[in-house]
Coordinates of C-alpha atoms in Angstrom, one line a residue:
M1 CA 33.2 42.1 59.4
T2 CA 31.2 38.9 60.2
K3 CA 32.4 35.9 58.2
I4 CA 29.6 33.5 57.2
T5 CA 30.8 30.3 55.5
F6 CA 28.5 28.1 53.4
I7 CA 29.5 24.4 53.0
G8 CA 27.5 23.2 50.1
A9 CA 27.0 26.6 48.6
G10 CA 25.9 24.9 45.3
S11 CA 22.6 24.4 47.0
T12 CA 21.8 27.7 45.5
I13 CA 18.2 28.2 46.8
F14 CA 19.3 27.8 50.4
M15 CA 22.3 30.1 49.8
Q16 CA 20.1 32.6 48.0
N17 CA 17.5 32.7 50.9
I18 CA 20.0 33.0 53.7
V19 CA 22.4 35.5 52.0
G20 CA 19.4 37.6 51.0
D21 CA 18.1 37.6 54.6
A22 CA 21.6 38.6 55.9
L23 CA 21.8 41.4 53.4
L24 CA 18.5 42.7 54.6
T25 CA 19.7 42.6 58.3
P26 CA 21.7 45.7 59.2
A27 CA 24.2 43.9 61.5
L28 CA 25.0 41.3 58.8
A29 CA 24.6 43.4 55.7
D30 CA 28.4 44.0 55.3
S31 CA 29.4 40.4 56.0
H32 CA 31.9 38.4 54.1
F33 CA 30.3 35.3 52.6
A34 CA 32.7 32.4 52.0
L35 CA 31.0 30.0 49.5
M36 CA 32.4 26.5 49.4
D37 CA 31.3 23.6 47.2
I38 CA 33.0 20.6 45.5
D39 CA 31.1 21.3 42.2
P40 CA 32.9 24.3 40.5
V41 CA 30.0 24.9 38.1
R42 CA 27.3 25.2 40.8
L43 CA 29.8 27.2 42.9
A44 CA 30.3 29.7 40.1
E45 CA 26.5 30.0 39.7
S46 CA 26.0 30.7 43.4
E47 CA 28.8 33.3 43.3
S48 CA 27.1 35.1 40.5
V49 CA 23.7 35.0 42.3
A50 CA 25.2 36.3 45.5
K51 CA 27.1 39.1 43.8
A52 CA 23.9 40.1 42.0
M53 CA 22.0 40.2 45.3
I54 CA 24.7 42.4 46.8
R55 CA 24.5 44.8 43.9
S56 CA 20.8 44.9 44.2
V57 CA 20.8 45.7 47.9
G58 CA 23.8 48.0 47.8
T59 CA 25.7 46.8 50.9
G60 CA 29.4 46.4 51.5
A61 CA 29.2 42.6 51.6
T62 CA 32.0 40.7 49.9
I63 CA 32.2 37.2 48.4
S64 CA 34.9 34.6 48.2
T65 CA 34.6 31.1 46.6
H66 CA 36.4 28.0 47.7
T67 CA 36.7 24.3 46.7
N68 CA 39.0 23.8 49.7
R69 CA 36.9 23.5 52.9
R70 CA 39.5 24.5 55.4
A71 CA 40.2 27.8 53.5
A72 CA 36.5 28.6 53.6
L73 CA 36.3 27.8 57.4
D74 CA 39.3 29.7 58.5
G75 CA 38.2 32.5 60.8
A76 CA 34.5 32.0 60.3
D77 CA 31.9 33.3 62.7
F78 CA 29.1 31.2 61.4
V79 CA 29.1 28.0 59.3
I80 CA 26.0 26.9 57.4
T81 CA 25.8 23.4 56.0
T82 CA 23.5 22.8 53.0
F83 CA 25.1 19.8 51.2
Q84 CA 23.9 16.4 50.1
V85 CA 26.5 13.7 50.1
G86 CA 26.3 11.7 46.9
G87 CA 23.8 14.1 45.5
Y88 CA 20.4 13.3 44.0
K89 CA 22.2 11.1 41.5
P90 CA 23.4 8.5 42.3
C91 CA 22.7 8.2 46.0
T92 CA 19.1 9.4 46.4
V93 CA 18.0 7.5 43.3
T94 CA 19.6 4.4 44.8
D95 CA 17.8 4.9 48.1
F96 CA 14.5 4.7 46.3
E97 CA 15.2 2.1 43.6
I98 CA 16.7 -0.7 45.6
P99 CA 13.9 -0.7 48.3
K100 CA 11.3 -0.7 45.5
Q101 CA 12.7 -4.1 44.5
Y102 CA 11.7 -5.4 47.9
G103 CA 8.2 -3.8 47.7
L104 CA 9.2 -0.9 50.0
R105 CA 7.9 2.4 48.7
Q106 CA 8.9 5.8 50.0
T107 CA 8.0 9.5 49.5
I108 CA 11.0 11.5 50.6
A109 CA 13.5 9.1 52.2
D110 CA 15.8 11.7 53.8
T111 CA 14.9 11.7 57.5
L112 CA 13.8 8.2 58.8
G113 CA 13.2 4.9 57.1
I114 CA 15.8 3.0 55.1
G115 CA 16.6 6.1 53.0
G116 CA 17.1 8.3 56.1
I117 CA 19.4 5.7 57.7
M118 CA 21.6 5.5 54.5
R119 CA 21.7 9.2 54.2
G120 CA 22.8 9.5 57.8
L121 CA 25.6 7.0 57.2
R122 CA 26.8 9.1 54.3
T123 CA 26.4 12.5 55.9
V124 CA 27.6 12.2 59.5
P125 CA 31.3 11.4 58.7
V126 CA 31.4 14.6 56.5
L127 CA 29.8 16.7 59.3
W128 CA 32.4 15.2 61.7
D129 CA 35.2 16.3 59.4
I130 CA 33.7 19.8 59.2
A131 CA 33.4 19.9 63.0
H132 CA 37.0 18.8 63.4
D133 CA 38.2 21.6 61.1
M134 CA 36.0 24.1 62.9
I135 CA 37.6 23.2 66.3
Q136 CA 41.0 24.0 64.7
L137 CA 40.1 27.0 62.5
C138 CA 37.1 28.8 64.0
P139 CA 36.5 27.3 67.5
N140 CA 34.1 30.0 68.5
A141 CA 31.9 29.8 65.4
T142 CA 28.4 28.5 65.5
L143 CA 27.4 25.8 63.1
L144 CA 23.9 26.2 61.6
Q145 CA 23.1 22.7 60.4
Y146 CA 20.4 22.4 57.6
V147 CA 21.3 19.0 56.4
N148 CA 19.0 15.9 56.7
P149 CA 18.6 13.6 58.5
M150 CA 18.5 16.4 61.0
A151 CA 18.0 14.4 64.2
I152 CA 20.7 11.8 63.4
N153 CA 23.2 14.5 62.3
T154 CA 22.6 16.7 65.4
W155 CA 22.8 13.7 67.8
A156 CA 26.0 12.4 66.2
L157 CA 27.7 15.8 66.1
A158 CA 27.1 16.3 69.9
E159 CA 28.4 12.7 70.6
R160 CA 31.7 13.3 68.8
F161 CA 32.2 17.0 69.4
P162 CA 30.5 18.0 72.7
T163 CA 32.2 21.5 72.8
L164 CA 31.0 22.4 69.3
R165 CA 28.5 25.3 69.1
H166 CA 25.8 24.0 66.8
V167 CA 22.1 23.9 66.2
G168 CA 20.0 22.1 63.6
L169 CA 17.6 24.3 61.8
C170 CA 14.5 23.4 59.7
H171 CA 11.6 25.3 58.2
S172 CA 8.8 22.8 59.0
V173 CA 7.3 25.0 61.7
Q174 CA 7.1 28.0 59.5
N175 CA 5.8 26.0 56.5
T176 CA 3.1 24.4 58.6
I177 CA 1.9 27.8 60.0
E178 CA 1.6 29.0 56.4
E179 CA -0.5 26.0 55.5
L180 CA -2.7 26.3 58.5
A181 CA -3.2 30.0 57.9
H182 CA -4.2 29.1 54.4
D183 CA -6.7 26.5 55.5
L184 CA -8.2 28.7 58.3
D185 CA -8.1 32.0 56.3
L186 CA -6.3 33.7 59.1
P187 CA -3.1 35.9 59.1
K188 CA -0.1 33.7 59.8
D189 CA 1.6 36.5 61.8
E190 CA -1.2 36.5 64.3
F191 CA -0.9 32.8 65.3
R192 CA 0.4 31.9 68.8
Y193 CA 1.8 28.4 69.2
K194 CA 4.1 26.1 71.1
V195 CA 5.9 23.2 69.3
A196 CA 8.0 20.4 70.7
G197 CA 9.2 17.0 69.7
V198 CA 11.8 15.5 67.4
N199 CA 12.6 17.1 64.0
H200 CA 9.8 16.4 61.5
V201 CA 7.7 14.6 64.2
A202 CA 7.1 17.6 66.5
F203 CA 3.6 18.7 67.3
F204 CA 1.7 21.9 67.9
L205 CA 0.9 21.6 71.6
R206 CA -0.8 25.0 71.6
L207 CA -2.3 26.7 68.5
E208 CA -4.2 29.9 69.0
H209 CA -5.4 33.0 67.3
E210 CA -6.3 36.0 69.5
G211 CA -6.6 33.8 72.5
R212 CA -8.9 31.3 70.7
D213 CA -7.9 27.6 70.6
L214 CA -7.8 26.7 66.9
Y215 CA -8.0 22.9 67.3
P216 CA -11.8 22.7 67.4
M217 CA -12.0 24.6 64.0
L218 CA -9.4 22.2 62.5
R219 CA -11.2 19.1 63.8
Q220 CA -14.6 20.3 62.6
G221 CA -13.2 21.4 59.2
Y222 CA -11.6 18.0 58.7
A223 CA -14.8 16.2 59.8
N224 CA -17.0 18.0 57.3
G225 CA -14.5 17.9 54.4
R226 CA -13.5 21.6 54.3
F227 CA -9.9 20.8 55.3
P228 CA -7.4 20.4 54.0
K229 CA -7.7 22.9 51.2
P230 CA -5.5 22.4 48.1
P231 CA -2.0 22.9 49.5
L232 CA -0.3 26.3 49.3
L233 CA 3.3 25.2 49.1
M234 CA 3.4 21.7 47.5
P235 CA 0.5 21.3 45.0
R236 CA 1.0 17.5 44.6
C237 CA 1.1 17.0 48.4
P238 CA -2.3 17.5 50.1
N239 CA -2.2 17.6 53.9
K240 CA -4.6 14.7 54.4
V241 CA -2.1 12.5 56.3
R242 CA -1.5 15.2 58.9
Y243 CA -5.2 15.8 59.4
E244 CA -5.9 12.1 59.8
V245 CA -3.1 11.8 62.4
M246 CA -4.5 14.8 64.2
D247 CA -7.9 13.3 64.2
H248 CA -6.6 10.2 66.0
L249 CA -3.8 11.5 68.1
G250 CA -5.2 15.0 68.8
Y251 CA -2.5 17.3 67.6
F252 CA -1.1 18.6 64.3
C253 CA 2.4 17.5 63.2
T254 CA 5.0 20.0 62.0
E255 CA 6.1 18.1 58.9
S256 CA 4.3 17.7 55.7
S257 CA 2.0 14.8 54.9
E258 CA 4.4 13.3 52.3
H259 CA 7.1 13.1 55.0
L260 CA 4.8 11.9 57.8
A261 CA 3.3 9.1 55.7
E262 CA 6.7 7.3 55.6
Y263 CA 7.5 7.7 59.3
V264 CA 4.6 5.7 60.5
P265 CA 3.2 2.2 59.6
W266 CA -0.4 3.3 58.8
F267 CA -0.5 4.7 55.3
I268 CA 1.9 3.1 52.8
K269 CA 1.0 -0.6 52.8
D270 CA 1.4 -3.4 50.3
G271 CA -2.0 -4.1 48.7
R272 CA -3.6 -1.0 50.1
Q273 CA -3.8 1.2 47.1
D274 CA -7.0 2.6 48.6
L275 CA -4.9 4.3 51.3
I276 CA -2.6 5.8 48.8
E277 CA -5.5 7.3 46.9
Q278 CA -7.6 8.2 49.9
F279 CA -4.8 10.2 51.5
S280 CA -3.2 11.4 48.3
I281 CA 0.2 10.1 49.2
P282 CA 2.8 11.1 46.6
L283 CA 5.1 8.1 46.3
D284 CA 8.5 8.9 44.9
E285 CA 7.9 12.6 45.5
Y286 CA 11.5 13.5 46.3
P287 CA 13.0 12.2 43.1
T288 CA 10.3 14.0 41.1
R289 CA 10.9 17.2 43.1
C290 CA 14.7 16.9 42.5
E291 CA 14.2 16.5 38.7
E292 CA 12.0 19.6 38.7
Q293 CA 14.3 21.6 40.8
V294 CA 17.3 20.8 38.5
A295 CA 15.3 21.8 35.5
N296 CA 14.0 25.0 37.1
W297 CA 17.4 26.0 38.4
K298 CA 18.9 25.7 34.9
E299 CA 16.3 28.2 33.7
Q300 CA 16.8 30.5 36.7
A301 CA 20.5 30.4 36.4
K302 CA 20.4 31.8 32.9
T303 CA 18.8 35.0 34.3
L304 CA 20.5 35.1 37.7
T305 CA 24.0 34.7 36.4
D306 CA 24.1 37.2 33.5
G307 CA 25.0 40.2 35.5
R308 CA 21.5 41.6 36.1
D309 CA 20.4 42.6 39.5
V310 CA 17.9 40.4 41.3
T311 CA 15.0 41.3 43.7
V312 CA 16.0 40.4 47.3
T313 CA 13.1 39.5 49.6
R314 CA 13.2 38.1 53.1
S315 CA 12.6 34.3 53.5
H316 CA 11.2 32.6 56.6
E317 CA 14.5 30.7 57.4
F318 CA 15.7 31.2 61.0
A319 CA 19.4 31.6 60.1
A320 CA 19.8 35.3 59.6
N321 CA 17.7 36.3 62.6
L322 CA 19.6 33.7 64.7
M323 CA 23.0 35.1 63.6
N324 CA 21.8 38.7 64.2
A325 CA 20.8 37.7 67.8
I326 CA 24.2 36.3 68.5
V327 CA 26.0 39.3 66.9
T328 CA 23.9 42.1 68.5
D329 CA 22.7 40.4 71.7
A330 CA 19.1 41.2 70.7
P331 CA 17.0 38.2 72.0
Y332 CA 15.3 36.1 69.4
V333 CA 13.3 32.9 69.6
A334 CA 13.8 30.1 67.0
Y335 CA 12.9 26.5 66.9
G336 CA 16.2 24.6 67.1
N337 CA 17.4 21.0 67.2
L338 CA 19.8 20.3 70.1
P339 CA 20.8 17.3 72.1
N340 CA 18.4 16.7 74.9
T341 CA 19.9 17.8 78.2
G342 CA 16.5 17.9 79.9
Q343 CA 14.6 20.3 77.7
I344 CA 12.2 17.4 77.0
P345 CA 12.4 15.3 80.1
Q346 CA 9.9 12.8 78.7
L347 CA 12.5 11.7 76.0
P348 CA 15.9 10.1 76.4
L349 CA 18.9 12.3 77.3
G350 CA 21.2 12.9 74.3
A351 CA 18.5 12.5 71.7
A352 CA 18.2 15.4 69.3
V353 CA 15.0 17.3 70.2
E354 CA 13.3 20.4 68.8
T355 CA 12.0 23.1 71.1
P356 CA 11.7 26.8 71.3
C357 CA 15.2 28.3 71.9
L358 CA 16.2 31.7 73.1
V359 CA 19.1 33.1 71.1
D360 CA 21.4 36.0 72.1
A361 CA 25.1 36.6 72.6
N362 CA 25.2 33.6 74.9
G363 CA 24.3 31.3 71.9
V364 CA 21.3 29.0 71.4
Q365 CA 19.6 28.1 74.7
P366 CA 16.7 25.6 74.6
S367 CA 13.5 26.1 76.7
V368 CA 12.0 23.2 78.7
V369 CA 8.8 21.6 77.4
S370 CA 7.5 18.9 79.9
D371 CA 3.8 18.6 79.0
I372 CA 3.8 16.6 75.8
P373 CA 0.8 14.1 75.7
L374 CA 1.9 10.5 76.1
Q375 CA 0.6 9.3 72.7
L376 CA 2.9 11.8 71.0
I377 CA 5.8 10.8 73.2
A378 CA 5.2 7.2 72.2
L379 CA 5.3 8.1 68.5
M380 CA 8.5 10.2 69.0
R381 CA 10.2 7.2 70.7
T382 CA 9.6 5.1 67.6
Q383 CA 11.6 7.7 65.7
I384 CA 14.3 7.9 68.3
N385 CA 14.8 4.2 68.3
V386 CA 16.0 4.3 64.7
Q387 CA 18.0 7.5 65.2
E388 CA 19.8 6.1 68.2
L389 CA 20.8 2.9 66.6
T390 CA 22.1 4.7 63.5
V391 CA 24.1 7.1 65.8
R392 CA 25.5 4.1 67.7
A393 CA 26.5 2.4 64.5
L394 CA 28.4 5.5 63.5
V395 CA 30.0 6.3 66.8
E396 CA 31.0 2.7 67.6
Q397 CA 31.6 1.7 64.0
N398 CA 29.3 -1.2 64.6
P399 CA 27.6 -2.3 61.3
D400 CA 25.2 -4.6 63.2
H401 CA 23.3 -1.5 64.4
I402 CA 22.6 -0.5 60.8
Y403 CA 20.5 -3.6 60.5
H404 CA 19.0 -3.1 63.9
A405 CA 18.0 0.5 62.9
A406 CA 16.3 -0.7 59.8
M407 CA 14.5 -3.5 61.7
M408 CA 13.1 -0.9 64.2
D409 CA 11.9 1.5 61.5
P410 CA 8.1 1.6 61.7
H411 CA 7.4 1.7 58.0
T412 CA 10.1 -0.8 57.0
A413 CA 9.1 -3.2 59.7
A414 CA 5.4 -3.0 58.7
E415 CA 6.3 -4.1 55.1
L416 CA 9.3 -6.4 55.3
D417 CA 10.3 -9.4 57.4
L418 CA 13.7 -9.6 59.2
R419 CA 15.4 -11.5 56.4
Q420 CA 14.2 -9.1 53.7
I421 CA 15.4 -6.2 55.8
R422 CA 18.9 -7.7 56.2
N423 CA 19.2 -8.4 52.5
L424 CA 17.9 -4.9 51.6
V425 CA 20.5 -3.3 53.9
N426 CA 23.2 -5.5 52.3
D427 CA 22.2 -4.4 48.9
L428 CA 22.2 -0.7 49.9
L429 CA 25.5 -0.9 51.6
T430 CA 27.0 -2.5 48.5
A431 CA 25.5 0.1 46.2
H432 CA 26.7 3.0 48.4
T433 CA 30.3 1.6 49.0
D434 CA 32.0 4.6 47.5
W435 CA 30.1 7.0 49.8
L436 CA 30.3 5.1 53.1
P437 CA 33.1 4.6 55.7
D438 CA 35.2 1.5 55.3
W439 CA 33.6 -0.2 58.3
C440 CA 30.1 -0.2 56.6
R441 CA 30.5 -3.5 54.9
P442 CA 27.6 -5.8 54.1
A443 CA 27.2 -8.6 56.7
R444 CA 26.0 -12.1 56.0
A445 CA 23.0 -12.6 53.8
A446 CA 19.8 -13.9 55.4

């Protein structure tokens, strides 16, 4: 019996998708799912949902629940992380509200920018603790890491635990294909593509349908106003930023426009409300989304935890197919985030990069992509600068590099001066004291 452990099982939507996919995968259908969370209420809800799914599919899978992480990890074959340190409240709210006092506005704040840096500082120490436990309790297990900031987390894990089997997984590639298929009125399963870069700032280097290059259609459709259509997945978040970046840099980004808008210095600017309106940038989107998800989940939980069966359908997450490939040695290709050992030779070694990966009984093996256009590499380097300084701060316990990371962030630097950035970081470190390592103490004020 394969043991699949969820750390952060209270993130019920992720748990529901991945458990459902596993139940629909013959080699995983009778797995033992060990669900762990520090919130006993959310954990109980997830347990009820998982049991209802097992009843619905009719497999021999079993469930155990844990508030003790080591008990959940003991003997695991796969470990899936889906937690958020500090939760939406208070930590994510803090990451939005304090920067706003300095005039720094954000959309998602979980990957780059000042919000991504702070989330990385909160998250990496917990991931390191999990990795330490895995080395002791399940040394041959593979960690499937779904937590943001993906690149910072993946890089830091590899630095501290070089023997750990792990991969960072995201659904930005799959989501983007759905949106492009929606715009182009083409079946998503018929697309052929190649993607590479850093997580959330990777690009479709090749995008084809039945041998036809789709980029001319995308460019023409954007030029004449047909694209983007109203979005398929996020109604409040039109894809105008991604199309505009494609128009200037030549290629389509894997991550949504609300994300991309805050990774670059071109769209969210003080005194430029015209840009916010022209490109339909949803400021404060993540807090709004969290409030809606909490409300929606409360309604869903009433029906999902009352003992009734639930309909189980396959999601587009990579996790179950990846686990199946390792268990059965049936080759599978997924987009994975791994430390750069040369798979993108144009980017620094050690940086977390996203490329197509072959998965089989040998694990997750990245393919080499060496033909990324220089303008895209230049944009990726601006992201890596922030990621590397944050990782160095964590590994070396050097608080100075927290400030340096914020100073090098493209959006933050475009809005604030050096003294403002220093004071902003001080305020955030003070507000997050209970969630940060002891060495993360505010430095002198500017």
